[in-house]
XYZ file of C-alpha atoms in Angstrom:
167
model
C 78.685 70.232 84.082
C 82.421 70.124 83.496
C 84.762 72.013 85.739
C 86.040 74.169 82.892
C 84.059 75.832 80.106
C 86.162 77.011 77.166
C 85.400 80.042 75.044
C 86.872 81.487 71.903
C 89.482 84.169 71.617
C 87.680 87.480 72.024
C 89.593 90.316 73.605
C 87.045 91.833 75.998
C 88.181 92.108 79.620
C 86.569 93.107 82.909
C 87.237 96.797 83.421
C 87.845 97.224 87.143
C 88.672 100.429 88.978
C 92.149 99.242 90.043
C 94.205 96.067 90.343
C 93.118 94.340 93.579
C 96.627 93.619 94.960
C 97.410 97.329 94.638
C 94.173 98.219 96.429
C 95.030 95.933 99.353
C 98.580 97.280 99.504
C 97.326 100.878 99.399
C 94.907 100.173 102.274
C 97.717 98.662 104.386
C 100.063 101.591 103.679
C 97.295 104.139 104.351
C 96.392 102.354 107.595
C 100.006 102.375 108.768
C 100.334 106.062 107.879
C 97.128 106.872 109.770
C 98.429 104.919 112.777
C 101.333 107.358 112.964
C 99.473 110.543 112.009
C 96.157 110.081 113.838
C 96.688 107.923 116.885
C 93.438 106.474 118.167
C 92.580 106.772 121.878
C 92.519 102.991 122.441
C 96.052 101.609 122.326
C 96.530 97.928 121.617
C 98.799 96.074 124.031
C 102.034 94.704 122.623
C 102.951 92.601 125.646
C 101.515 89.723 127.626
C 99.523 86.614 126.846
C 96.864 88.455 124.804
C 99.603 89.694 122.483
C 100.907 86.182 121.836
C 97.451 84.695 121.350
C 96.528 87.391 118.839
C 99.894 87.006 117.072
C 99.311 83.267 116.705
C 95.776 83.870 115.406
C 97.108 86.451 112.961
C 99.742 84.018 111.741
C 97.081 81.366 111.194
C 94.931 83.850 109.224
C 97.900 84.798 107.070
C 98.823 81.170 106.383
C 95.231 80.216 105.534
C 94.950 83.307 103.331
C 98.123 82.420 101.454
C 96.919 78.829 100.983
C 93.504 79.932 99.665
C 95.145 82.530 97.406
C 97.639 79.974 96.060
C 94.910 77.388 95.435
C 92.979 79.950 93.381
C 96.071 80.833 91.355
C 96.857 77.149 90.825
C 93.316 76.506 89.534
C 93.651 79.287 86.976
C 97.081 78.049 85.921
C 95.818 74.495 85.442
C 92.952 75.800 83.315
C 95.445 77.890 81.320
C 93.478 81.071 81.925
C 95.120 84.300 83.083
C 94.856 85.371 86.697
C 95.220 89.077 86.044
C 92.143 90.880 84.795
C 94.098 92.707 82.123
C 93.769 89.668 79.829
C 90.597 87.928 78.618
C 89.424 84.846 80.500
C 89.908 81.702 78.460
C 88.095 79.335 80.822
C 85.451 79.337 83.512
C 87.020 77.518 86.455
C 84.423 75.933 88.752
C 86.242 73.050 90.462
C 88.744 72.794 93.294
C 88.721 75.820 95.575
C 86.453 77.550 93.040
C 83.814 74.964 93.923
C 83.721 76.509 97.413
C 84.196 80.195 96.616
C 83.801 82.214 93.436
C 86.534 84.574 94.656
C 89.131 82.515 96.519
C 91.988 84.814 95.503
C 90.223 87.855 96.966
C 89.156 85.848 100.013
C 92.820 84.928 100.543
C 93.820 88.581 100.195
C 91.253 89.610 102.822
C 92.498 86.938 105.257
C 96.106 88.070 104.803
C 95.016 91.719 105.169
C 93.276 91.058 108.498
C 96.229 88.956 109.675
C 98.618 91.802 108.885
C 96.405 94.282 110.743
C 96.469 92.066 113.822
C 100.218 91.364 113.653
C 101.137 95.053 113.406
C 98.413 96.034 115.881
C 96.847 98.533 113.490
C 93.361 99.719 114.341
C 93.389 101.894 111.229
C 94.039 98.972 108.902
C 91.024 97.224 110.441
C 88.931 100.403 110.187
C 89.781 100.564 106.467
C 88.536 96.987 105.942
C 84.827 97.847 105.358
C 85.578 100.603 102.803
C 88.045 98.277 101.065
C 85.422 95.502 100.988
C 82.817 97.874 99.511
C 85.240 99.118 96.860
C 86.202 95.529 96.009
C 82.561 94.453 95.850
C 81.347 97.221 93.539
C 84.510 98.402 91.788
C 86.022 94.996 91.042
C 83.828 91.960 91.724
C 80.571 93.323 90.279
C 82.407 94.330 87.108
C 84.147 90.971 86.838
C 80.859 89.134 87.366
C 79.149 91.167 84.640
C 82.044 90.391 82.304
C 81.936 86.677 83.120
C 78.167 86.592 82.484
C 78.703 88.160 79.060
C 81.629 85.848 78.347
C 80.253 82.510 79.601
C 76.479 83.107 79.727
C 74.396 80.338 81.286
C 77.458 78.376 82.419
C 78.488 81.291 84.633
C 74.939 81.994 85.826
C 74.601 78.338 86.880
C 77.957 78.475 88.668
C 76.922 81.686 90.398
C 73.702 80.026 91.594
C 75.629 77.035 93.036
C 78.671 78.689 94.612
C 78.708 81.638 96.983
C 80.798 84.715 96.349
C 82.965 84.154 99.429
C 82.061 80.695 100.799
């Protein structure tokens, strides 16, 4: 099977509940606000060796997340298909990073999100991770997958059978 399956010019799009970058940003902002409004009883140390080790780990997560995100964007650009879900997909991209993950852009966003939570020492941002993941799974990814099945049919179903959602 080729790495890109082309389709005609229909105008259907995946109707998701919100744009994913805005959802991640909202979760970070909400987490930071909750950190100031509802302090949790377990403070996170901001000094010592543990602080530096966690800061380094957070930096690594952020860098890996950015690299995965960028690789996903680059794949879409090379296939000349839009990244944003507000435009119809023109191609099914299944090679490169998309051969490892069906959602590398979202995976990258999650890695950056966790890295940010660790860097700013925000328990609330981490607590908001499971609800964010559930909203992404059912409000965005499930809708995009249904759209891609309608759009690309068996080619997408075969891709879905070969490549995991995250890894």
